[in-house]
Coordinates of C-alpha atoms in Angstrom, one line a residue:
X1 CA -120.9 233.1 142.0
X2 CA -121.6 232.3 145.6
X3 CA -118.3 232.9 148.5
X4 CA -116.4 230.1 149.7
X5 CA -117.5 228.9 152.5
X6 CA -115.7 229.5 155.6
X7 CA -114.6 227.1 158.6
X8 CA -113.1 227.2 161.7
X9 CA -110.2 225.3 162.6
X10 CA -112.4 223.5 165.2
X11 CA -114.6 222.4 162.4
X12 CA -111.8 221.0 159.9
X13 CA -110.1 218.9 163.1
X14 CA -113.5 217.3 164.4
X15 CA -114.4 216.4 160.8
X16 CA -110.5 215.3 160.0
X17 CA -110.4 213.3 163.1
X18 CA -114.3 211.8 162.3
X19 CA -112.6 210.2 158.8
X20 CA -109.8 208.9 160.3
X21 CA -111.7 207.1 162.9
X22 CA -114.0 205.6 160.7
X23 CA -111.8 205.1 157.7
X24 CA -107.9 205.0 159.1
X25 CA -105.1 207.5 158.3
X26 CA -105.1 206.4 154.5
X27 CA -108.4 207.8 153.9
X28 CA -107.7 211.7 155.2
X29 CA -106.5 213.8 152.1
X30 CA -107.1 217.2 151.1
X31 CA -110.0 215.9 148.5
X32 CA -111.9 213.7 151.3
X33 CA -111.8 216.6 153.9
X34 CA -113.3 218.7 151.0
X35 CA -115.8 216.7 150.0
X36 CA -117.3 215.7 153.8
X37 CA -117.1 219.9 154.6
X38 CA -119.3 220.3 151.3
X39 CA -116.7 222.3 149.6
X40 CA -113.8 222.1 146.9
X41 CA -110.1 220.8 147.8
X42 CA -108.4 224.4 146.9
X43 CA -110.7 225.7 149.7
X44 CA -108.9 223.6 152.6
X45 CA -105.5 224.5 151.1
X46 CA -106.7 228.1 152.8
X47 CA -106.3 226.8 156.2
X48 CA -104.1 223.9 155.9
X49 CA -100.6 223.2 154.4
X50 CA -101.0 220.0 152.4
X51 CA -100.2 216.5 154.1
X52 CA -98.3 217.4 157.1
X53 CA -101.1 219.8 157.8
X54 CA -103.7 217.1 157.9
X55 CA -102.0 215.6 160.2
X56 CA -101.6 218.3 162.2
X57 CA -105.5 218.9 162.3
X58 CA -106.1 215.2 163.4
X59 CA -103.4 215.7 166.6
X60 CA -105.1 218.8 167.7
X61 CA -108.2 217.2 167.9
X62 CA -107.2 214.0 169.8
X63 CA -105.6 216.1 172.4
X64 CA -108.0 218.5 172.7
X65 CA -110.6 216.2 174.2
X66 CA -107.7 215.5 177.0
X67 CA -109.8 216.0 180.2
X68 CA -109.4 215.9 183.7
X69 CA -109.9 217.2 187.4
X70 CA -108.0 219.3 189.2
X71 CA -106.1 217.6 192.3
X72 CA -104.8 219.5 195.3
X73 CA -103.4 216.6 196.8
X74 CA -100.4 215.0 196.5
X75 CA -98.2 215.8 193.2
X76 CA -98.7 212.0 192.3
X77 CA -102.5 212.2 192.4
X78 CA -102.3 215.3 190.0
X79 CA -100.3 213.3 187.5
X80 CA -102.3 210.4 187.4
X81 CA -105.4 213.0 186.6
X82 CA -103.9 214.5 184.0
X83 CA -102.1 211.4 182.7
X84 CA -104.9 209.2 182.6
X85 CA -107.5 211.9 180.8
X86 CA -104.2 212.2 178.2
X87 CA -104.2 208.3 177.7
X88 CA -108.2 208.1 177.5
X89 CA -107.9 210.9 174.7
X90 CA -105.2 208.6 172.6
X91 CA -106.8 205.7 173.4
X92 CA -110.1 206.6 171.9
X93 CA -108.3 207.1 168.5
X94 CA -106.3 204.3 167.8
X95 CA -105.9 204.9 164.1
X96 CA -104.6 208.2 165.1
X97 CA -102.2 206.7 167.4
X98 CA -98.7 206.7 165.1
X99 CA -99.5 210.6 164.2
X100 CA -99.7 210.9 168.4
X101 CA -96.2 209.4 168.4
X102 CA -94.5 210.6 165.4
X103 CA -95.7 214.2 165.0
X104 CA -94.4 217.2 167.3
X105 CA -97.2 219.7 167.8
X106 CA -97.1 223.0 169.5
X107 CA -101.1 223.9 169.2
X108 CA -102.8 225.3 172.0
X109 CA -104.5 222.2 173.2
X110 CA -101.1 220.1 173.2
X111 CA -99.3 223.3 175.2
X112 CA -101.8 223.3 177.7
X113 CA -102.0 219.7 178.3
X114 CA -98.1 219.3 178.6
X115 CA -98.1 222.5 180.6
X116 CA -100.5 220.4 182.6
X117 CA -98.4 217.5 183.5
X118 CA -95.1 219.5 183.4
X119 CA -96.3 221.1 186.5
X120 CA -98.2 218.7 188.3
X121 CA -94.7 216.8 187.7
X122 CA -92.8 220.1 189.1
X123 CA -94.4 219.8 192.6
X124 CA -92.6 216.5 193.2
X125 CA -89.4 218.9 193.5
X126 CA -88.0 218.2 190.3
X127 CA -86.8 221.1 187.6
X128 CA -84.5 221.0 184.5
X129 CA -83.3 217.9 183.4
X130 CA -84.8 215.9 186.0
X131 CA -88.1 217.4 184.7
X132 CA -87.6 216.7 181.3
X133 CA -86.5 212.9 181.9
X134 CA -89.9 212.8 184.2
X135 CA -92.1 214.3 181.7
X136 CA -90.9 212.0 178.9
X137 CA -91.1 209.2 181.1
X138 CA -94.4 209.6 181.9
X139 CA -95.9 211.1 177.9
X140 CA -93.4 207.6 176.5
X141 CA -96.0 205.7 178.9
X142 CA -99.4 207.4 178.0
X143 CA -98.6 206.3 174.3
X144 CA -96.7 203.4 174.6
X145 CA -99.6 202.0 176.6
X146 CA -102.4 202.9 174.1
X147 CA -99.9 201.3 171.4
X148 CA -99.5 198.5 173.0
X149 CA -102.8 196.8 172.4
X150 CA -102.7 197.6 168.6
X151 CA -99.0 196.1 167.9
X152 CA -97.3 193.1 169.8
X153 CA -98.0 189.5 170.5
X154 CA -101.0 190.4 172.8
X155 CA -102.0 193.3 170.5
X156 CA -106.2 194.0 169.8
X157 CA -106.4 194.8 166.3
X158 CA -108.9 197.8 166.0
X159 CA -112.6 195.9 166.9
X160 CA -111.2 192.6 167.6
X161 CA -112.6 189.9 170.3
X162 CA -110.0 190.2 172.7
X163 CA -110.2 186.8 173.7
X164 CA -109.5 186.1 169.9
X165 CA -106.1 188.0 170.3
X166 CA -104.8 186.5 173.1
X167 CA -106.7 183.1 172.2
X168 CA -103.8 183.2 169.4
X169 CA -101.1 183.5 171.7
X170 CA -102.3 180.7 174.0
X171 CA -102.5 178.2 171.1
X172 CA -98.3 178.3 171.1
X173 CA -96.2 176.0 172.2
X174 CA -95.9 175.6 176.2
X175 CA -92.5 174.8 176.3
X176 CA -91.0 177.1 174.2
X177 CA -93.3 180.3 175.2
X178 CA -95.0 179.5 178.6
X179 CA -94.2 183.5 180.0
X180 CA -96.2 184.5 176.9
X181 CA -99.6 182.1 177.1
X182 CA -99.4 182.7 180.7
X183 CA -99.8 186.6 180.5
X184 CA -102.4 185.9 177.4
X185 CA -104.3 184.1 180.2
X186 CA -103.9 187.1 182.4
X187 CA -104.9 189.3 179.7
X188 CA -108.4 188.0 178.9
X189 CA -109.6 188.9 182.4
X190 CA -107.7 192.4 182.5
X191 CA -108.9 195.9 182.3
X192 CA -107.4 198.4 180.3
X193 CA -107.5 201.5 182.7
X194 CA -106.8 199.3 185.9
X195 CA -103.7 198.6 183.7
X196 CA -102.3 202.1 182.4
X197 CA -102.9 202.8 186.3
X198 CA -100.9 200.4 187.6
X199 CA -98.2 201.0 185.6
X200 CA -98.3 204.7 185.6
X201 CA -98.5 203.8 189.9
X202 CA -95.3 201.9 189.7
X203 CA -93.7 204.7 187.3
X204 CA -94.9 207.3 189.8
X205 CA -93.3 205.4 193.0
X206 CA -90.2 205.2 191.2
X207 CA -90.0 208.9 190.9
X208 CA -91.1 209.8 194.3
X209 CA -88.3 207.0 195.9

């Protein structure tokens, strides 16, 4: 009888993460991950603890591809680094997006990017409380943002035409939603990083005033 085959947790996350993409939360259970690894169910119950362990893989994978430069400059450019390669990870997964905002994770790639933007957020002079309400600001506008084209009135579902989505809102009613169509106008010519950006600029001003 042949040994089980063995993985690395790098291997069950890419592979977890690869399903979930392509097939949406629903489709990730202990029986699928076994069967695209090669191997049997009981097998994955050797590295992960049922559901909530799933889950778990899928968040460690999404913020391990978290990526960005190193700033010396100013505290605000350092935050916008690390923010921005935090909201490009989430972004790229939106199925995985309610596990990003539901799910508290302490894995090594999660530590090191909060450690990250804890401390780029530090050098504005801030600690303690003020550091906390910072931080969360700033993490509550990374995902938020992402969010924020699945769900809404100006929301993308996942592939849409974006001028379908907001071609939707712009068929209403002029009198009784004219903020709305005018914004869904705005939004056909916008781009999604020039966006979080700007937003994450005015956030950042905010903090530094």
């Amino acid at each position: 009888m042949p040994a089980p085959r063995k993985f690395t947790r790098e291997q069950l996350r890419t592979v977890a993460l690869a399903m979930v993409d392509e097939q949406g939360l629903a489709a990730l259970t202990m029986r699928s991950l076994a069967s695209a690894l090669g191997t049997g169910a009981m097998t994955i119950y050797n590295y992960v603890d049922g559901r909530e362990g799933l889950e778990q893989l899928v968040t460690e994978a999404v913020m391990a591809e978290a990526r960005w430069d190193d700033v010396t400059g100013e505290w605000s450019e350092a935050v916008t680094a690390v923010a921005v390669g935090m909201w490009r990870a989430v972004r790229a997964h939106p199925h995985a997006i309610p596990l990003i905002l539901t799910r508290r994770s302490l894995d090594p790639s999660t530590l090191a990017t909060a450690e990250a933007l804890l401390g780029a957020l530090a050098h504005s002079g801030r600690s303690g409380t003020d550091l906390l309400i910072a931080f969360r600001l700033v993490t509550g506008f990374i995902t938020g943002s992402a969010q924020s084209e699945l769900a809404g009135p100006l929301a993308e579902g996942h592939g849409d035409d974006p001028d379908a989505a907001t071609g939707r809102v712009r068929s209403l009613s002029s009198e009784r939603f004219p903020h709305l169509i005018a914004i869904a106008r705005a939004a056909t010519a916008s781009d999604p990083e020039i966006e979080f950006r700007t937003g994450l600029r005015i956030i950042l001003t905010g903090l530094a005033a």
